[in-house]
PDB file of C-alpha atoms in Angstrom:
ATOM      1  CA  TYR A   1      11.426 -12.932 -12.227  1.00 45.00           C
ATOM      2  CA  SER A   2      13.111 -14.603  -9.483  1.00 58.00           C
ATOM      3  CA  VAL A   3      14.545 -10.702  -8.644  1.00 61.00           C
ATOM      4  CA  SER A   4      12.147  -8.173  -6.328  1.00 64.00           C
ATOM      5  CA  PRO A   5      12.454  -4.397  -8.212  1.00 63.00           C
ATOM      6  CA  ASP A   6      14.995  -2.951  -5.531  1.00 66.00           C
ATOM      7  CA  GLN A   7      16.976  -5.393  -6.733  1.00 68.00           C
ATOM      8  CA  LEU A   8      17.279  -4.938  -9.630  1.00 64.00           C
ATOM      9  CA  GLY A   9      17.805  -0.471  -9.094  1.00 64.00           C
ATOM     10  CA  GLU A  10      17.489   1.151 -12.393  1.00 66.00           C
ATOM     11  CA  LYS A  11      16.528  -1.478 -14.494  1.00 65.00           C
ATOM     12  CA  ALA A  12      13.635  -2.000 -12.267  1.00 68.00           C
ATOM     13  CA  SER A  13      11.378   0.277 -14.876  1.00 68.00           C
ATOM     14  CA  ASN A  14      12.008  -1.001 -17.617  1.00 68.00           C
ATOM     15  CA  ALA A  15       9.957  -5.385 -16.208  1.00 69.00           C
ATOM     16  CA  LEU A  16       7.522  -3.285 -14.541  1.00 73.00           C
ATOM     17  CA  ALA A  17       6.711  -1.676 -17.672  1.00 72.00           C
ATOM     18  CA  VAL A  18       6.521  -4.830 -19.016  1.00 71.00           C
ATOM     19  CA  THR A  19       4.316  -6.826 -16.346  1.00 76.00           C
ATOM     20  CA  THR A  20       1.691  -3.244 -16.372  1.00 76.00           C
ATOM     21  CA  SER A  21       1.019  -3.522 -20.036  1.00 77.00           C
ATOM     22  CA  SER A  22       0.569  -7.046 -20.237  1.00 86.00           C
ATOM     23  CA  THR A  23      -2.225  -8.142 -21.421  1.00 90.00           C
ATOM     24  CA  ALA A  24      -2.811 -10.863 -18.805  1.00 90.00           C
ATOM     25  CA  ARG A  25      -3.634  -8.476 -17.084  1.00 92.00           C
ATOM     26  CA  HIS A  26      -5.900  -6.518 -19.016  1.00 95.00           C
ATOM     27  CA  HIS A  27      -7.766 -10.126 -19.277  1.00 95.00           C
ATOM     28  CA  ALA A  28      -7.696 -10.619 -15.365  1.00 95.00           C
ATOM     29  CA  LEU A  29      -9.480  -6.279 -15.294  1.00 97.00           C
ATOM     30  CA  HIS A  30     -12.009  -7.900 -17.665  1.00 97.00           C
ATOM     31  CA  ASN A  31     -12.492 -10.910 -15.976  1.00 96.00           C
ATOM     32  CA  ILE A  32     -13.011  -9.308 -12.926  1.00 97.00           C
ATOM     33  CA  ILE A  33     -15.041  -6.557 -13.945  1.00 97.00           C
ATOM     34  CA  ASP A  34     -18.039  -9.169 -16.172  1.00 96.00           C
ATOM     35  CA  SER A  35     -17.852 -11.207 -12.506  1.00 96.00           C
ATOM     36  CA  ILE A  36     -18.762  -8.304 -10.438  1.00 95.00           C
ATOM     37  CA  GLN A  37     -21.541  -6.680 -13.060  1.00 94.00           C
ATOM     38  CA  ASP A  38     -22.568 -10.491 -14.264  1.00 95.00           C
ATOM     39  CA  THR A  39     -24.623 -10.502 -10.544  1.00 94.00           C
ATOM     40  CA  GLU A  40     -24.512  -6.614 -10.098  1.00 91.00           C
ATOM     41  CA  PRO A  41     -25.466  -5.201 -13.274  1.00 89.00           C
ATOM     42  CA  ASP A  42     -25.908  -1.009 -11.690  1.00 86.00           C
ATOM     43  CA  THR A  43     -23.143  -1.196  -9.224  1.00 88.00           C
ATOM     44  CA  LYS A  44     -20.860   0.860  -9.528  1.00 89.00           C
ATOM     45  CA  ILE A  45     -16.349   0.096  -9.838  1.00 93.00           C
ATOM     46  CA  ILE A  46     -13.544   2.163  -8.907  1.00 92.00           C
ATOM     47  CA  VAL A  47     -10.907   0.825 -11.047  1.00 95.00           C
ATOM     48  CA  PHE A  48      -7.455   2.468  -9.107  1.00 92.00           C
ATOM     49  CA  SER A  49      -3.995   2.408 -10.917  1.00 92.00           C
ATOM     50  CA  ASN A  50      -0.572   3.181 -10.019  1.00 87.00           C
ATOM     51  CA  THR A  51       1.105   6.087 -13.053  1.00 84.00           C
ATOM     52  CA  PHE A  52       4.356   5.029 -12.721  1.00 79.00           C
ATOM     53  CA  PHE A  53       5.768   2.937 -15.136  1.00 83.00           C
ATOM     54  CA  GLY A  54       2.038   2.624 -17.253  1.00 86.00           C
ATOM     55  CA  GLY A  55       0.048   1.377 -15.057  1.00 89.00           C
ATOM     56  CA  TYR A  56      -2.611   3.787 -15.622  1.00 91.00           C
ATOM     57  CA  LYS A  57      -2.601   4.192 -19.204  1.00 92.00           C
ATOM     58  CA  SER A  58      -2.369   0.327 -19.312  1.00 93.00           C
ATOM     59  CA  ALA A  59      -5.915   0.267 -17.404  1.00 95.00           C
ATOM     60  CA  LEU A  60      -6.489   2.780 -20.125  1.00 95.00           C
ATOM     61  CA  ALA A  61      -5.962   0.957 -22.717  1.00 94.00           C
ATOM     62  CA  ALA A  62      -7.651  -2.087 -21.347  1.00 95.00           C
ATOM     63  CA  LEU A  63     -11.074  -0.763 -20.019  1.00 96.00           C
ATOM     64  CA  ALA A  64     -11.139   1.094 -24.007  1.00 95.00           C
ATOM     65  CA  LYS A  65     -10.633  -2.514 -25.383  1.00 94.00           C
ATOM     66  CA  SER A  66     -13.090  -4.078 -23.476  1.00 92.00           C
ATOM     67  CA  LYS A  67     -15.785  -2.034 -25.028  1.00 88.00           C
ATOM     68  CA  LYS A  68     -17.715  -1.191 -21.548  1.00 91.00           C
ATOM     69  CA  GLU A  69     -18.323   2.313 -20.678  1.00 91.00           C
ATOM     70  CA  PHE A  70     -16.480   3.912 -17.952  1.00 94.00           C
ATOM     71  CA  CYS A  71     -15.428   7.400 -17.583  1.00 91.00           C
ATOM     72  CA  HIS A  72     -11.825   8.661 -16.211  1.00 92.00           C
ATOM     73  CA  ILE A  73      -9.497  12.021 -15.278  1.00 85.00           C
ATOM     74  CA  SER A  74      -7.857  12.977 -17.816  1.00 82.00           C
ATOM     75  CA  GLU A  75      -4.475  15.927 -17.115  1.00 79.00           C
ATOM     76  CA  SER A  76      -7.235  17.516 -20.109  1.00 85.00           C
ATOM     77  CA  ASN A  77     -10.257  17.768 -17.816  1.00 84.00           C
ATOM     78  CA  SER A  78     -10.712  21.121 -16.266  1.00 86.00           C
ATOM     79  CA  VAL A  79     -11.331  21.424 -12.232  1.00 85.00           C
ATOM     80  CA  ILE A  80     -15.473  21.779 -12.781  1.00 89.00           C
ATOM     81  CA  GLU A  81     -15.068  18.415 -15.385  1.00 87.00           C
ATOM     82  CA  GLN A  82     -13.195  16.655 -13.291  1.00 84.00           C
ATOM     83  CA  ASN A  83     -15.324  17.130  -9.763  1.00 83.00           C
ATOM     84  CA  GLU A  84     -18.756  16.360 -12.298  1.00 85.00           C
ATOM     85  CA  ILE A  85     -16.786  13.218 -13.372  1.00 85.00           C
ATOM     86  CA  ILE A  86     -16.616  12.109  -9.355  1.00 84.00           C
ATOM     87  CA  SER A  87     -20.042  13.622  -8.419  1.00 83.00           C
ATOM     88  CA  TRP A  88     -21.602  11.422 -10.494  1.00 82.00           C
ATOM     89  CA  PHE A  89     -19.623   8.184  -8.271  1.00 81.00           C
ATOM     90  CA  ARG A  90     -20.478  10.265  -5.398  1.00 81.00           C
ATOM     91  CA  HIS A  91     -24.033   9.765  -5.083  1.00 79.00           C
ATOM     92  CA  ILE A  92     -27.035   7.256  -5.835  1.00 81.00           C
ATOM     93  CA  ASP A  93     -28.410   7.021  -9.312  1.00 82.00           C
ATOM     94  CA  VAL A  94     -31.710   8.429  -8.845  1.00 82.00           C
ATOM     95  CA  THR A  95     -32.957  10.013 -12.498  1.00 86.00           C
ATOM     96  CA  ASP A  96     -32.648   7.493 -15.186  1.00 88.00           C
ATOM     97  CA  GLU A  97     -30.679   9.411 -17.364  1.00 87.00           C
ATOM     98  CA  GLU A  98     -28.042   8.982 -14.101  1.00 85.00           C
ATOM     99  CA  LYS A  99     -28.490   5.405 -14.269  1.00 83.00           C
ATOM    100  CA  LEU A 100     -27.006   5.845 -18.349  1.00 87.00           C
ATOM    101  CA  ARG A 101     -24.088   7.288 -16.677  1.00 88.00           C
ATOM    102  CA  PRO A 102     -20.875   4.739 -17.117  1.00 89.00           C
ATOM    103  CA  ARG A 103     -20.608   2.245 -13.999  1.00 91.00           C
ATOM    104  CA  ILE A 104     -16.694   2.781 -14.162  1.00 93.00           C
ATOM    105  CA  LEU A 105     -14.202   5.149 -12.824  1.00 92.00           C
ATOM    106  CA  LEU A 106     -11.051   4.554 -13.742  1.00 94.00           C
ATOM    107  CA  LEU A 107      -8.504   6.721 -11.017  1.00 91.00           C
ATOM    108  CA  SER A 108      -4.707   6.976 -10.309  1.00 89.00           C
ATOM    109  CA  PHE A 109      -4.152   6.329  -6.934  1.00 86.00           C
ATOM    110  CA  GLU A 110      -2.500  10.110  -6.178  1.00 83.00           C
ATOM    111  CA  GLN A 111      -5.875  11.106  -8.448  1.00 81.00           C
ATOM    112  CA  ALA A 112      -8.391   9.761  -5.246  1.00 76.00           C
ATOM    113  CA  ALA A 113      -7.031  11.946  -2.208  1.00 73.00           C
ATOM    114  CA  GLY A 114      -9.751  13.883  -0.622  1.00 73.00           C
ATOM    115  CA  HIS A 115     -13.242  12.204  -2.413  1.00 75.00           C
ATOM    116  CA  ASN A 116     -15.904  10.531  -0.949  1.00 75.00           C
ATOM    117  CA  LEU A 117     -17.093   8.073  -3.045  1.00 74.00           C
ATOM    118  CA  GLN A 118     -18.911   5.125  -0.090  1.00 72.00           C
ATOM    119  CA  GLU A 119     -21.873   6.268  -1.077  1.00 72.00           C
ATOM    120  CA  ALA A 120     -22.371   4.941  -4.230  1.00 75.00           C
ATOM    121  CA  CYS A 121     -19.530   2.034  -4.502  1.00 81.00           C
ATOM    122  CA  HIS A 122     -18.426  -0.318  -3.024  1.00 83.00           C
ATOM    123  CA  HIS A 123     -16.373  -2.377  -5.963  1.00 90.00           C
ATOM    124  CA  VAL A 124     -12.555  -1.610  -5.927  1.00 91.00           C
ATOM    125  CA  ILE A 125     -10.300  -3.493  -8.675  1.00 95.00           C
ATOM    126  CA  MET A 126      -6.418  -3.146  -7.873  1.00 93.00           C
ATOM    127  CA  PHE A 127      -5.495  -2.518 -11.487  1.00 95.00           C
ATOM    128  CA  ASP A 128      -1.203  -2.522 -10.479  1.00 92.00           C
ATOM    129  CA  PRO A 129       0.291  -2.258  -6.966  1.00 88.00           C
ATOM    130  CA  MET A 130       1.158   1.095  -6.033  1.00 86.00           C
ATOM    131  CA  TYR A 131       5.764   1.375  -6.917  1.00 84.00           C
ATOM    132  CA  SER A 132       7.336   4.522  -6.564  1.00 80.00           C
ATOM    133  CA  GLY A 133      10.619   3.361  -6.261  1.00 73.00           C
ATOM    134  CA  ALA A 134      11.161   5.204  -3.497  1.00 69.00           C
ATOM    135  CA  ASP A 135       9.354   4.380  -0.178  1.00 83.00           C
ATOM    136  CA  ALA A 136       7.261   1.308   0.624  1.00 83.00           C
ATOM    137  CA  VAL A 137       5.968   3.498   3.707  1.00 86.00           C
ATOM    138  CA  ALA A 138       4.453   6.202   0.856  1.00 85.00           C
ATOM    139  CA  ASP A 139       3.490   3.217  -1.049  1.00 86.00           C
ATOM    140  CA  ALA A 140       1.112   1.378   1.174  1.00 86.00           C
ATOM    141  CA  SER A 141       0.060   4.594   2.299  1.00 85.00           C
ATOM    142  CA  VAL A 142      -1.334   6.484  -0.916  1.00 85.00           C
ATOM    143  CA  GLU A 143      -2.763   2.210  -1.109  1.00 86.00           C
ATOM    144  CA  GLU A 144      -4.770   2.472   1.799  1.00 85.00           C
ATOM    145  CA  GLN A 145      -6.208   6.621   1.319  1.00 86.00           C
ATOM    146  CA  ALA A 146      -7.076   4.789  -1.935  1.00 85.00           C
ATOM    147  CA  VAL A 147      -9.102   2.054  -0.669  1.00 85.00           C
ATOM    148  CA  GLY A 148     -10.630   4.450   2.122  1.00 82.00           C
ATOM    149  CA  ARG A 149     -12.385   6.682  -0.583  1.00 80.00           C
ATOM    150  CA  VAL A 150     -15.374   4.173  -0.224  1.00 80.00           C
ATOM    151  CA  MET A 151     -14.220   2.210   2.713  1.00 73.00           C
ATOM    152  CA  ARG A 152     -15.417   5.120   5.008  1.00 70.00           C
ATOM    153  CA  GLN A 153     -18.065   5.445   7.416  1.00 72.00           C
ATOM    154  CA  GLY A 154     -21.414   6.238   6.067  1.00 69.00           C
ATOM    155  CA  GLN A 155     -20.835   3.193   4.221  1.00 69.00           C
ATOM    156  CA  LYS A 156     -23.688   1.158   4.035  1.00 73.00           C
ATOM    157  CA  ASN A 157     -22.521  -2.308   2.355  1.00 77.00           C
ATOM    158  CA  ASP A 158     -19.701  -4.611   2.649  1.00 80.00           C
ATOM    159  CA  VAL A 159     -16.778  -3.597  -0.225  1.00 82.00           C
ATOM    160  CA  THR A 160     -15.039  -5.720  -1.931  1.00 88.00           C
ATOM    161  CA  VAL A 161     -11.425  -4.763  -2.680  1.00 91.00           C
ATOM    162  CA  THR A 162      -9.624  -7.179  -5.659  1.00 94.00           C
ATOM    163  CA  ARG A 163      -6.290  -6.855  -7.094  1.00 94.00           C
ATOM    164  CA  ILE A 164      -4.511  -7.719  -9.899  1.00 93.00           C
ATOM    165  CA  ILE A 165      -1.734  -9.929  -9.158  1.00 89.00           C
ATOM    166  CA  LEU A 166       0.211 -11.821 -11.738  1.00 86.00           C
ATOM    167  CA  LYS A 167       2.179 -14.768 -11.482  1.00 82.00           C
ATOM    168  CA  GLY A 168       4.693 -16.359 -13.573  1.00 78.00           C
ATOM    169  CA  PRO A 169       3.824 -18.579 -16.476  1.00 80.00           C
ATOM    170  CA  LYS A 170       4.480 -21.621 -14.262  1.00 82.00           C
ATOM    171  CA  GLY A 171       2.745 -19.721 -11.037  1.00 79.00           C
ATOM    172  CA  GLU A 172       6.279 -18.442 -10.080  1.00 78.00           C
ATOM    173  CA  ARG A 173       6.466 -15.174  -8.336  1.00 78.00           C
ATOM    174  CA  CYS A 174       6.315 -12.078  -9.900  1.00 79.00           C
ATOM    175  CA  PHE A 175       7.424  -8.585  -9.198  1.00 78.00           C
ATOM    176  CA  ASP A 176       3.370  -8.260  -7.752  1.00 80.00           C
ATOM    177  CA  ASP A 177       3.885 -10.210  -4.939  1.00 80.00           C
ATOM    178  CA  TRP A 178       7.206  -9.329  -3.957  1.00 81.00           C
ATOM    179  CA  ILE A 179       5.364  -5.479  -4.153  1.00 83.00           C
ATOM    180  CA  VAL A 180       1.824  -6.400  -2.628  1.00 83.00           C
ATOM    181  CA  GLU A 181       4.005  -8.129   0.419  1.00 82.00           C
ATOM    182  CA  ARG A 182       5.755  -5.088   0.708  1.00 81.00           C
ATOM    183  CA  ASN A 183       2.306  -2.922   0.773  1.00 83.00           C
ATOM    184  CA  LEU A 184       0.983  -5.275   3.169  1.00 82.00           C
ATOM    185  CA  ASP A 185       4.036  -5.420   5.943  1.00 83.00           C
ATOM    186  CA  ASP A 186       2.402  -5.738   9.317  1.00 85.00           C
ATOM    187  CA  ASP A 187       4.953  -2.580  10.366  1.00 86.00           C
ATOM    188  CA  VAL A 188       4.268  -0.963   6.583  1.00 85.00           C
ATOM    189  CA  LEU A 189       0.762  -0.873   7.296  1.00 84.00           C
ATOM    190  CA  ARG A 190       1.630   0.160  10.850  1.00 86.00           C
ATOM    191  CA  ALA A 191       3.600   3.055   9.636  1.00 87.00           C
ATOM    192  CA  ALA A 192       1.191   4.095   6.818  1.00 81.00           C
ATOM    193  CA  THR A 193      -1.847   4.413   8.500  1.00 79.00           C
ATOM    194  CA  SER A 194       0.000   5.643  12.328  1.00 78.00           C
ATOM    195  CA  ASN A 195      -1.762   9.202  10.048  1.00 60.00           C
ATOM    196  CA  PHE A 196      -5.636   7.575  10.499  1.00 53.00           C
ATOM    197  CA  ASP A 197      -6.033   6.924  14.290  1.00 47.00           C
TER     198      ASP A 197
END
């Protein structure tokens, strides 16, 4: 698309729903996970996705299609179940039983808040960019908070954050480019992270 989501106004949601559910995005997720697991088969990977415009459902479908074991938090999970799932990813696996648990965790950007995941995880995949349609600073802040769950005090490894950014068939700029550029703008990031100091 050669226009931004803001220029499309109310019609942006239809276009964003198409880009979040594209097979290209699914293939990219599969390839990134395969690449990580080829070199670090026991590592834990967190996939963050946007709940707006179907991104989370699309990531869930992509992971299910991959036939890889993964965890996710759904609305049907009790608070105890949610805390148990997060706890698996918080801690370094010691027992054989713990090492058999899924190595991939899917969280929406909104579900990331308040969790400390730096102890056992150093790979983050951003399935789609955060875009609520309302406020660039708020969207950038949500992305920064999500990555901050892993990239924080106590992290002993270099953190790798991989963004999936779709392009047009001939490499043309797409919605993803515009949203990521907007969310990573210096002024937007400065405003989004001003409360982190």
